């Protein structure tokens, strides 16, 4: 990603509904240049899916929790594939330490979280889970500062 790509993303962050024409005028670049760069960024998975902008609470899933998952030694790809099939698992990271995976999950309430945990434990490769409920999101995912730094050429 170069400085212009970062400037484009900042402009989209400011006005996600702006037309290509409006963005190209605002940035002082040709429409074809903007379109080509947006296409390249989409193809390279720089831009995530639109669904990432949806708040889970709007779907009735206002409880967020983090679940550490310990897998059996022979687990492999089957375990992560099974976990990917659970809609409430919204992020999954392979981690170091006592667990193998860290999941970010959403649920409607604690009873729903309990049900979800039972579903995870029913996956054959899952040996143990440990759950921490988020009390409040003190800071959501933010990338704007990093984009601004990249737009200024400071990487």
CSV table of N, CA and C in Angstrom, one decimal:
chain,number,residue,atom,x,y,z
A,1,UNK,N,0.8,-1.2,0.0
A,1,UNK,CA,0.0,0.0,0.0
A,1,UNK,C,0.9,1.2,0.0
A,2,UNK,N,0.6,2.2,-0.9
A,2,UNK,CA,1.4,3.4,-0.9
A,2,UNK,C,0.6,4.5,-0.3
A,3,UNK,N,1.1,5.7,-0.4
A,3,UNK,CA,0.5,6.9,0.2
A,3,UNK,C,-0.9,7.2,-0.4
A,4,UNK,N,-1.0,7.1,-1.8
A,4,UNK,CA,-2.3,7.3,-2.4
A,4,UNK,C,-3.3,6.3,-2.0
A,5,UNK,N,-3.0,5.1,-1.9
A,5,UNK,CA,-3.9,4.1,-1.4
A,5,UNK,C,-4.4,4.4,0.0
A,6,UNK,N,-3.5,4.9,0.9
A,6,UNK,CA,-3.9,5.2,2.2
A,6,UNK,C,-4.8,6.5,2.2
A,7,UNK,N,-4.5,7.4,1.3
A,7,UNK,CA,-5.4,8.6,1.2
A,7,UNK,C,-6.8,8.2,0.7
A,8,UNK,N,-6.8,7.3,-0.2
A,8,UNK,CA,-8.1,6.8,-0.7
A,8,UNK,C,-8.9,6.2,0.5
A,9,UNK,N,-8.3,5.3,1.2
A,9,UNK,CA,-9.0,4.7,2.4
A,9,UNK,C,-9.4,5.7,3.4
A,10,UNK,N,-8.6,6.7,3.7
A,10,UNK,CA,-9.0,7.7,4.6
A,10,UNK,C,-10.3,8.5,4.1
A,11,UNK,N,-10.3,8.8,2.8
A,11,UNK,CA,-11.4,9.4,2.2
A,11,UNK,C,-12.7,8.6,2.3
A,12,UNK,N,-12.5,7.3,2.1
A,12,UNK,CA,-13.6,6.4,2.2
A,12,UNK,C,-14.1,6.3,3.7
A,13,UNK,N,-13.2,6.3,4.6
A,13,UNK,CA,-13.5,6.3,6.0
A,13,UNK,C,-14.3,7.6,6.4
A,14,UNK,N,-13.9,8.7,5.8
A,14,UNK,CA,-14.7,9.9,6.0
A,14,UNK,C,-16.1,9.9,5.4
A,15,UNK,N,-16.2,9.3,4.3
A,15,UNK,CA,-17.5,9.3,3.6
A,15,UNK,C,-17.6,8.0,2.8
A,16,UNK,N,-18.1,6.9,3.5
A,16,UNK,CA,-18.2,5.6,2.8
A,16,UNK,C,-19.2,5.5,1.7
A,17,UNK,N,-20.1,6.5,1.6
A,17,UNK,CA,-21.1,6.5,0.6
A,17,UNK,C,-20.8,7.4,-0.6
A,18,UNK,N,-19.6,8.0,-0.6
A,18,UNK,CA,-19.2,8.9,-1.7
A,18,UNK,C,-19.1,8.1,-3.0
A,19,UNK,N,-19.5,8.8,-4.0
A,19,UNK,CA,-19.3,8.2,-5.4
A,19,UNK,C,-17.9,8.2,-5.8
A,20,UNK,N,-17.6,7.4,-6.8
A,20,UNK,CA,-16.2,7.4,-7.3
A,20,UNK,C,-15.9,8.8,-7.9
A,21,UNK,N,-16.8,9.4,-8.5
A,21,UNK,CA,-16.6,10.8,-9.1
A,21,UNK,C,-16.3,11.7,-7.9
A,22,UNK,N,-17.1,11.7,-6.9
A,22,UNK,CA,-16.8,12.6,-5.7
A,22,UNK,C,-15.5,12.4,-5.1
A,23,UNK,N,-15.2,11.1,-4.9
A,23,UNK,CA,-13.9,10.8,-4.3
A,23,UNK,C,-12.7,11.2,-5.2
A,24,UNK,N,-12.8,11.0,-6.5
A,24,UNK,CA,-11.7,11.3,-7.4
A,24,UNK,C,-11.5,12.8,-7.4
A,25,UNK,N,-12.6,13.6,-7.3
A,25,UNK,CA,-12.4,15.1,-7.3
A,25,UNK,C,-11.8,15.5,-6.0
A,26,UNK,N,-12.3,14.9,-4.9
A,26,UNK,CA,-11.8,15.3,-3.6
A,26,UNK,C,-10.3,15.0,-3.5
A,27,UNK,N,-9.8,13.9,-4.0
A,27,UNK,CA,-8.4,13.5,-4.0
A,27,UNK,C,-7.6,14.1,-5.1
A,28,UNK,N,-8.2,14.6,-6.1
A,28,UNK,CA,-7.5,15.2,-7.2
A,28,UNK,C,-6.8,14.2,-8.1
A,29,UNK,N,-7.5,13.1,-8.3
A,29,UNK,CA,-7.0,12.0,-9.2
A,29,UNK,C,-8.1,11.6,-10.2
A,30,UNK,N,-7.7,11.0,-11.2
A,30,UNK,CA,-8.6,10.5,-12.3
A,30,UNK,C,-9.6,9.4,-11.7
A,31,UNK,N,-10.8,9.4,-12.2
A,31,UNK,CA,-11.7,8.3,-11.8
A,31,UNK,C,-11.2,7.0,-12.1
A,32,UNK,N,-10.6,6.8,-13.3
A,32,UNK,CA,-10.0,5.5,-13.7
A,32,UNK,C,-8.9,5.1,-12.7
A,33,UNK,N,-8.1,6.0,-12.3
A,33,UNK,CA,-7.1,5.7,-11.3
A,33,UNK,C,-7.7,5.2,-10.0
A,34,UNK,N,-8.7,5.9,-9.5
A,34,UNK,CA,-9.4,5.5,-8.3
A,34,UNK,C,-10.0,4.2,-8.4
A,35,UNK,N,-10.7,4.0,-9.5
A,35,UNK,CA,-11.4,2.7,-9.7
A,35,UNK,C,-10.4,1.5,-9.8
A,36,UNK,N,-9.3,1.7,-10.5
A,36,UNK,CA,-8.3,0.7,-10.6
A,36,UNK,C,-7.7,0.4,-9.2
A,37,UNK,N,-7.4,1.4,-8.5
A,37,UNK,CA,-6.8,1.2,-7.1
A,37,UNK,C,-7.8,0.5,-6.2
A,38,UNK,N,-9.1,0.9,-6.2
A,38,UNK,CA,-10.1,0.2,-5.4
A,38,UNK,C,-10.2,-1.3,-5.8
A,39,UNK,N,-10.2,-1.5,-7.1
A,39,UNK,CA,-10.3,-2.9,-7.5
A,39,UNK,C,-9.1,-3.7,-7.1
A,40,UNK,N,-7.9,-3.1,-7.2
A,40,UNK,CA,-6.7,-3.8,-6.8
A,40,UNK,C,-6.7,-4.1,-5.3
A,41,UNK,N,-7.2,-3.1,-4.5
A,41,UNK,CA,-7.3,-3.3,-3.0
A,41,UNK,C,-8.3,-4.4,-2.7
A,42,UNK,N,-9.4,-4.4,-3.4
A,42,UNK,CA,-10.4,-5.5,-3.1
A,42,UNK,C,-9.8,-6.8,-3.5
A,43,UNK,N,-9.2,-6.9,-4.6
A,43,UNK,CA,-8.6,-8.2,-5.1
A,43,UNK,C,-7.5,-8.7,-4.1
A,44,UNK,N,-6.8,-7.8,-3.5
A,44,UNK,CA,-5.7,-8.1,-2.6
A,44,UNK,C,-6.2,-8.3,-1.1
A,45,UNK,N,-7.5,-8.2,-0.9
A,45,UNK,CA,-8.2,-8.3,0.4
A,45,UNK,C,-7.7,-7.3,1.4
A,46,UNK,N,-7.4,-6.1,0.8
A,46,UNK,CA,-7.1,-4.9,1.7
A,46,UNK,C,-8.4,-4.4,2.3
A,47,UNK,N,-9.4,-4.4,1.5
A,47,UNK,CA,-10.7,-4.0,1.9
A,47,UNK,C,-11.5,-5.2,2.4
A,48,UNK,N,-12.0,-5.2,3.6
A,48,UNK,CA,-12.8,-6.3,4.1
A,48,UNK,C,-14.2,-6.2,3.6
A,49,UNK,N,-15.0,-7.3,3.9
A,49,UNK,CA,-16.4,-7.3,3.5
A,49,UNK,C,-17.2,-6.3,4.2
A,50,UNK,N,-18.3,-5.8,3.6
A,50,UNK,CA,-19.2,-4.8,4.1
A,50,UNK,C,-19.8,-5.3,5.5
A,51,UNK,N,-19.9,-6.6,5.6
A,51,UNK,CA,-20.5,-7.1,6.9
A,51,UNK,C,-19.7,-6.8,8.1
A,52,UNK,N,-18.5,-6.4,8.0
A,52,UNK,CA,-17.7,-6.0,9.1
A,52,UNK,C,-18.1,-4.8,9.8
A,53,UNK,N,-18.9,-4.0,9.1
A,53,UNK,CA,-19.4,-2.7,9.6
A,53,UNK,C,-20.7,-2.9,10.5
A,54,UNK,N,-21.3,-4.1,10.4
A,54,UNK,CA,-22.5,-4.4,11.2
A,54,UNK,C,-22.1,-4.6,12.6
A,55,UNK,N,-22.9,-4.0,13.6
A,55,UNK,CA,-22.7,-4.2,15.0
A,55,UNK,C,-23.5,-5.5,15.4
A,56,UNK,N,-22.8,-6.4,16.0
A,56,UNK,CA,-23.6,-7.6,16.4
A,56,UNK,C,-24.8,-7.3,17.3
A,57,UNK,N,-24.7,-6.3,18.1
A,57,UNK,CA,-25.9,-5.9,19.0
A,57,UNK,C,-27.1,-5.6,18.1
A,58,UNK,N,-26.9,-5.1,16.9
A,58,UNK,CA,-28.1,-4.9,16.1
A,58,UNK,C,-28.8,-6.2,15.6
A,59,UNK,N,-28.1,-7.3,15.8
A,59,UNK,CA,-28.6,-8.6,15.4
A,59,UNK,C,-29.1,-9.3,16.7
A,60,UNK,N,-29.1,-8.6,17.8
A,60,UNK,CA,-29.6,-9.2,19.1
A,60,UNK,C,-28.5,-9.9,19.8
A,61,UNK,N,-27.2,-9.7,19.4
A,61,UNK,CA,-26.1,-10.4,20.0
A,61,UNK,C,-25.2,-9.4,20.7
A,62,UNK,N,-25.6,-8.8,21.8
A,62,UNK,CA,-25.0,-7.7,22.5
A,62,UNK,C,-23.9,-8.2,23.4
A,63,UNK,N,-23.8,-9.5,23.7
A,63,UNK,CA,-22.8,-10.0,24.6
A,63,UNK,C,-21.5,-10.4,23.8
A,64,UNK,N,-20.4,-9.9,24.2
A,64,UNK,CA,-19.1,-10.3,23.6
A,64,UNK,C,-18.3,-11.1,24.6
A,65,UNK,N,-17.7,-12.2,24.1
A,65,UNK,CA,-16.8,-12.9,25.0
A,65,UNK,C,-15.6,-13.4,24.2
A,66,UNK,N,-14.6,-13.8,25.0
A,66,UNK,CA,-13.3,-14.3,24.4
A,66,UNK,C,-13.2,-15.7,25.0
A,67,UNK,N,-13.0,-16.7,24.1
A,67,UNK,CA,-12.9,-18.1,24.6
A,67,UNK,C,-11.6,-18.7,24.1
A,68,UNK,N,-10.8,-19.1,25.1
A,68,UNK,CA,-9.6,-19.8,24.8
A,68,UNK,C,-9.9,-21.3,24.6
A,69,UNK,N,-9.4,-21.9,23.5
A,69,UNK,CA,-9.7,-23.2,23.2
A,69,UNK,C,-8.4,-24.1,23.2
A,70,UNK,N,-8.5,-25.2,23.9
A,70,UNK,CA,-7.4,-26.1,23.9
A,70,UNK,C,-7.8,-27.3,23.0
A,71,UNK,N,-7.0,-27.6,22.0
A,71,UNK,CA,-7.3,-28.7,21.1
A,71,UNK,C,-6.6,-29.9,21.4
A,72,UNK,N,-7.1,-31.1,20.9
A,72,UNK,CA,-6.3,-32.3,21.0
A,72,UNK,C,-5.1,-32.2,20.1
A,73,UNK,N,-4.1,-32.9,20.4
A,73,UNK,CA,-2.8,-32.9,19.6
A,73,UNK,C,-3.0,-33.2,18.1
A,74,UNK,N,-3.9,-34.1,17.8
A,74,UNK,CA,-4.1,-34.6,16.5
A,74,UNK,C,-5.2,-33.7,15.7
A,75,UNK,N,-5.6,-32.6,16.3
A,75,UNK,CA,-6.7,-31.8,15.7
A,75,UNK,C,-6.5,-31.4,14.3
A,76,UNK,N,-5.6,-30.4,14.1
A,76,UNK,CA,-5.3,-29.9,12.8
A,76,UNK,C,-6.4,-29.0,12.2
A,77,UNK,N,-6.5,-29.1,10.9
A,77,UNK,CA,-7.5,-28.3,10.1
A,77,UNK,C,-8.9,-28.6,10.4
A,78,UNK,N,-9.2,-29.8,10.8
A,78,UNK,CA,-10.6,-30.2,11.0
A,78,UNK,C,-11.2,-29.4,12.1
A,79,UNK,N,-10.5,-29.1,13.2
A,79,UNK,CA,-11.0,-28.3,14.3
A,79,UNK,C,-11.3,-26.9,13.9
A,80,UNK,N,-10.4,-26.3,13.2
A,80,UNK,CA,-10.6,-24.9,12.8
A,80,UNK,C,-11.7,-24.8,11.8
A,81,UNK,N,-11.8,-25.8,10.9
A,81,UNK,CA,-12.9,-25.8,10.0
A,81,UNK,C,-14.3,-25.9,10.7
A,82,UNK,N,-14.4,-26.8,11.7
A,82,UNK,CA,-15.6,-26.9,12.5
A,82,UNK,C,-15.9,-25.6,13.2
A,83,UNK,N,-14.9,-25.0,13.8
A,83,UNK,CA,-15.2,-23.7,14.5
A,83,UNK,C,-15.6,-22.6,13.5
A,84,UNK,N,-15.1,-22.6,12.3
A,84,UNK,CA,-15.5,-21.6,11.3
A,84,UNK,C,-17.0,-21.7,10.9
A,85,UNK,N,-17.6,-22.9,11.2
A,85,UNK,CA,-19.0,-23.2,10.8
A,85,UNK,C,-19.9,-22.6,11.9
A,86,UNK,N,-19.4,-22.1,13.0
A,86,UNK,CA,-20.2,-21.6,14.1
A,86,UNK,C,-20.4,-20.1,13.9
A,87,UNK,N,-21.6,-19.6,13.5
A,87,UNK,CA,-21.8,-18.2,13.2
A,87,UNK,C,-21.4,-17.2,14.3
A,88,UNK,N,-21.6,-17.6,15.5
A,88,UNK,CA,-21.3,-16.7,16.6
A,88,UNK,C,-19.8,-16.5,16.8
A,89,UNK,N,-18.9,-17.4,16.2
A,89,UNK,CA,-17.5,-17.2,16.3
A,89,UNK,C,-17.2,-16.1,15.2
A,90,UNK,N,-16.8,-14.9,15.7
A,90,UNK,CA,-16.6,-13.8,14.7
A,90,UNK,C,-15.1,-13.5,14.4
A,91,UNK,N,-14.2,-14.0,15.3
A,91,UNK,CA,-12.8,-14.0,15.1
A,91,UNK,C,-12.2,-15.2,15.6
A,92,UNK,N,-11.1,-15.6,15.0
A,92,UNK,CA,-10.3,-16.8,15.6
A,92,UNK,C,-8.9,-16.6,15.3
A,93,UNK,N,-8.1,-16.7,16.3
A,93,UNK,CA,-6.6,-16.5,16.2
A,93,UNK,C,-5.9,-17.7,16.8
A,94,UNK,N,-4.9,-18.2,16.1
A,94,UNK,CA,-4.0,-19.2,16.7
A,94,UNK,C,-3.0,-18.5,17.6
A,95,UNK,N,-2.9,-19.0,18.8
A,95,UNK,CA,-2.1,-18.2,19.8
A,95,UNK,C,-1.0,-19.1,20.5
A,96,UNK,N,-0.1,-18.5,21.2
A,96,UNK,CA,0.9,-19.2,22.0
A,96,UNK,C,0.3,-19.3,23.4
A,97,UNK,N,1.0,-20.1,24.2
A,97,UNK,CA,0.6,-20.2,25.6
A,97,UNK,C,-0.2,-21.5,25.9
A,98,UNK,N,-1.0,-21.4,26.9
A,98,UNK,CA,-1.7,-22.6,27.4
A,98,UNK,C,-2.8,-23.1,26.5
A,99,UNK,N,-3.4,-22.2,25.6
A,99,UNK,CA,-4.4,-22.6,24.7
A,99,UNK,C,-3.9,-22.6,23.3
A,100,UNK,N,-4.7,-23.1,22.4
A,100,UNK,CA,-4.3,-23.2,21.0
A,100,UNK,C,-4.9,-22.1,20.1
A,101,UNK,N,-6.2,-21.7,20.5
A,101,UNK,CA,-6.9,-20.7,19.8
A,101,UNK,C,-7.6,-19.8,20.7
A,102,UNK,N,-7.7,-18.5,20.2
A,102,UNK,CA,-8.5,-17.5,21.0
A,102,UNK,C,-9.6,-17.1,20.0
A,103,UNK,N,-10.9,-17.3,20.5
A,103,UNK,CA,-12.0,-16.9,19.7
A,103,UNK,C,-12.7,-15.7,20.3
A,104,UNK,N,-13.2,-14.8,19.4
A,104,UNK,CA,-14.0,-13.7,19.8
A,104,UNK,C,-15.4,-14.2,19.4
A,105,UNK,N,-16.4,-14.2,20.4
A,105,UNK,CA,-17.7,-14.7,20.1
A,105,UNK,C,-18.7,-13.7,20.5
A,106,UNK,N,-19.9,-13.8,19.9
A,106,UNK,CA,-21.0,-13.0,20.4
A,106,UNK,C,-22.2,-13.9,20.7
A,107,UNK,N,-23.0,-13.4,21.6
A,107,UNK,CA,-24.2,-14.1,22.1
A,107,UNK,C,-25.3,-13.1,22.5
A,108,UNK,N,-26.5,-13.6,22.7
A,108,UNK,CA,-27.6,-12.8,23.1
A,108,UNK,C,-27.6,-12.5,24.6
A,109,UNK,N,-27.1,-13.4,25.4
A,109,UNK,CA,-27.1,-13.3,26.8
A,109,UNK,C,-26.2,-14.4,27.4
A,110,UNK,N,-26.1,-14.5,28.7
A,110,UNK,CA,-25.2,-15.5,29.3
A,110,UNK,C,-25.8,-17.0,29.0
A,111,UNK,N,-27.1,-17.1,29.0
A,111,UNK,CA,-27.6,-18.5,28.7
A,111,UNK,C,-27.3,-18.9,27.3
A,112,UNK,N,-27.3,-17.9,26.3
A,112,UNK,CA,-26.9,-18.2,25.0
A,112,UNK,C,-25.4,-18.5,24.9
A,113,UNK,N,-24.6,-17.8,25.6
A,113,UNK,CA,-23.2,-18.0,25.7
A,113,UNK,C,-22.9,-19.5,26.2
A,114,UNK,N,-23.7,-19.9,27.2
A,114,UNK,CA,-23.5,-21.2,27.8
A,114,UNK,C,-23.9,-22.3,26.7
A,115,UNK,N,-24.9,-22.0,26.0
A,115,UNK,CA,-25.3,-22.9,24.8
A,115,UNK,C,-24.2,-23.0,23.8
A,116,UNK,N,-23.6,-21.8,23.5
A,116,UNK,CA,-22.6,-21.7,22.5
A,116,UNK,C,-21.3,-22.5,23.0
A,117,UNK,N,-21.0,-22.3,24.2
A,117,UNK,CA,-19.8,-23.0,24.8
A,117,UNK,C,-20.0,-24.6,24.7
A,118,UNK,N,-21.3,-25.0,25.0
A,118,UNK,CA,-21.6,-26.4,24.8
A,118,UNK,C,-21.4,-26.9,23.4
A,119,UNK,N,-21.8,-26.1,22.4
A,119,UNK,CA,-21.6,-26.4,21.0
A,119,UNK,C,-20.1,-26.5,20.7
A,120,UNK,N,-19.3,-25.6,21.2
A,120,UNK,CA,-17.9,-25.7,20.9
A,120,UNK,C,-17.3,-26.9,21.5
A,121,UNK,N,-17.7,-27.3,22.8
A,121,UNK,CA,-17.2,-28.5,23.4
A,121,UNK,C,-17.6,-29.8,22.8
A,122,UNK,N,-18.7,-29.7,22.0
A,122,UNK,CA,-19.1,-30.9,21.3
A,122,UNK,C,-18.3,-31.2,20.0
A,123,UNK,N,-17.5,-30.3,19.6
A,123,UNK,CA,-16.6,-30.5,18.5
A,123,UNK,C,-15.5,-31.5,19.0
A,124,UNK,N,-15.3,-32.6,18.3
A,124,UNK,CA,-14.5,-33.7,18.8
A,124,UNK,C,-13.0,-33.2,19.1
A,125,UNK,N,-12.5,-32.3,18.4
A,125,UNK,CA,-11.1,-32.0,18.7
A,125,UNK,C,-10.9,-31.0,19.8
A,126,UNK,N,-12.0,-30.4,20.3
A,126,UNK,CA,-11.9,-29.4,21.4
A,126,UNK,C,-11.9,-30.1,22.7
A,127,UNK,N,-10.8,-29.9,23.4
A,127,UNK,CA,-10.6,-30.6,24.7
A,127,UNK,C,-11.1,-29.7,25.9
A,128,UNK,N,-10.9,-28.4,25.8
A,128,UNK,CA,-11.2,-27.6,26.9
A,128,UNK,C,-11.4,-26.1,26.4
A,129,UNK,N,-12.3,-25.4,27.1
A,129,UNK,CA,-12.4,-24.0,26.8
A,129,UNK,C,-12.3,-23.2,28.1
A,130,UNK,N,-12.0,-21.9,28.0
A,130,UNK,CA,-12.0,-21.0,29.1
A,130,UNK,C,-12.6,-19.7,28.6
A,131,UNK,N,-13.6,-19.2,29.2
A,131,UNK,CA,-14.4,-18.0,28.7
A,131,UNK,C,-14.2,-16.8,29.6
A,132,UNK,N,-14.0,-15.6,29.0
A,132,UNK,CA,-14.0,-14.3,29.6
A,132,UNK,C,-15.0,-13.5,28.9
A,133,UNK,N,-15.9,-12.9,29.7
A,133,UNK,CA,-17.0,-12.1,29.1
A,133,UNK,C,-16.5,-10.6,29.1
A,134,UNK,N,-16.7,-10.0,28.0
A,134,UNK,CA,-16.3,-8.5,27.9
A,134,UNK,C,-17.4,-7.7,28.6
A,135,UNK,N,-17.0,-6.9,29.5
A,135,UNK,CA,-17.9,-6.0,30.3
A,135,UNK,C,-18.2,-4.7,29.5
A,136,UNK,N,-17.2,-4.3,28.7
A,136,UNK,CA,-17.4,-3.0,27.9
A,136,UNK,C,-16.3,-3.0,26.9
A,137,UNK,N,-16.6,-2.5,25.7
A,137,UNK,CA,-15.6,-2.3,24.7
A,137,UNK,C,-15.0,-0.9,24.9
A,138,UNK,N,-13.8,-0.9,25.5
A,138,UNK,CA,-13.2,0.4,25.9
A,138,UNK,C,-12.7,1.1,24.6
A,139,UNK,N,-12.3,0.3,23.6
A,139,UNK,CA,-11.8,0.9,22.3
A,139,UNK,C,-12.1,-0.1,21.2
A,140,UNK,N,-12.9,0.2,20.2
A,140,UNK,CA,-13.1,-0.7,19.1
A,140,UNK,C,-11.8,-0.7,18.2
A,141,UNK,N,-11.8,-1.7,17.3
A,141,UNK,CA,-10.8,-1.8,16.4
A,141,UNK,C,-10.6,-0.5,15.7
A,142,UNK,N,-9.4,0.0,15.6
A,142,UNK,CA,-9.2,1.3,14.9
A,142,UNK,C,-7.9,1.2,14.1
A,143,UNK,N,-8.0,1.7,12.9
A,143,UNK,CA,-6.9,1.7,12.0
A,143,UNK,C,-6.6,3.1,11.4
A,144,UNK,N,-7.5,4.1,11.6
A,144,UNK,CA,-7.4,5.4,11.0
A,144,UNK,C,-6.0,6.0,11.3
A,145,UNK,N,-5.5,5.9,12.5
A,145,UNK,CA,-4.2,6.5,12.8
A,145,UNK,C,-3.1,5.9,12.0
A,146,UNK,N,-3.2,4.6,11.8
A,146,UNK,CA,-2.2,3.9,10.9
A,146,UNK,C,-2.3,4.3,9.5
A,147,UNK,N,-3.5,4.5,9.0
A,147,UNK,CA,-3.7,4.9,7.6
A,147,UNK,C,-3.2,6.4,7.5
A,148,UNK,N,-3.5,7.2,8.4
A,148,UNK,CA,-3.0,8.6,8.3
A,148,UNK,C,-1.5,8.6,8.3
A,149,UNK,N,-0.8,7.8,9.1
A,149,UNK,CA,0.6,7.7,9.1
A,149,UNK,C,1.1,7.2,7.7
A,150,UNK,N,0.5,6.2,7.1
A,150,UNK,CA,0.9,5.7,5.8
A,150,UNK,C,0.6,6.8,4.7
A,151,UNK,N,-0.5,7.5,4.9
A,151,UNK,CA,-0.8,8.6,3.9
A,151,UNK,C,0.3,9.7,3.9
A,152,UNK,N,0.9,9.9,5.0
A,152,UNK,CA,2.0,10.9,5.1
A,152,UNK,C,3.3,10.3,4.7
A,153,UNK,N,3.4,9.0,4.4
A,153,UNK,CA,4.6,8.4,3.9
A,153,UNK,C,5.5,8.0,5.1
A,154,UNK,N,4.9,7.8,6.3
A,154,UNK,CA,5.7,7.4,7.4
A,154,UNK,C,5.5,5.9,7.7
A,155,UNK,N,4.8,5.2,6.8
A,155,UNK,CA,4.6,3.7,6.9
A,155,UNK,C,4.1,3.3,8.2
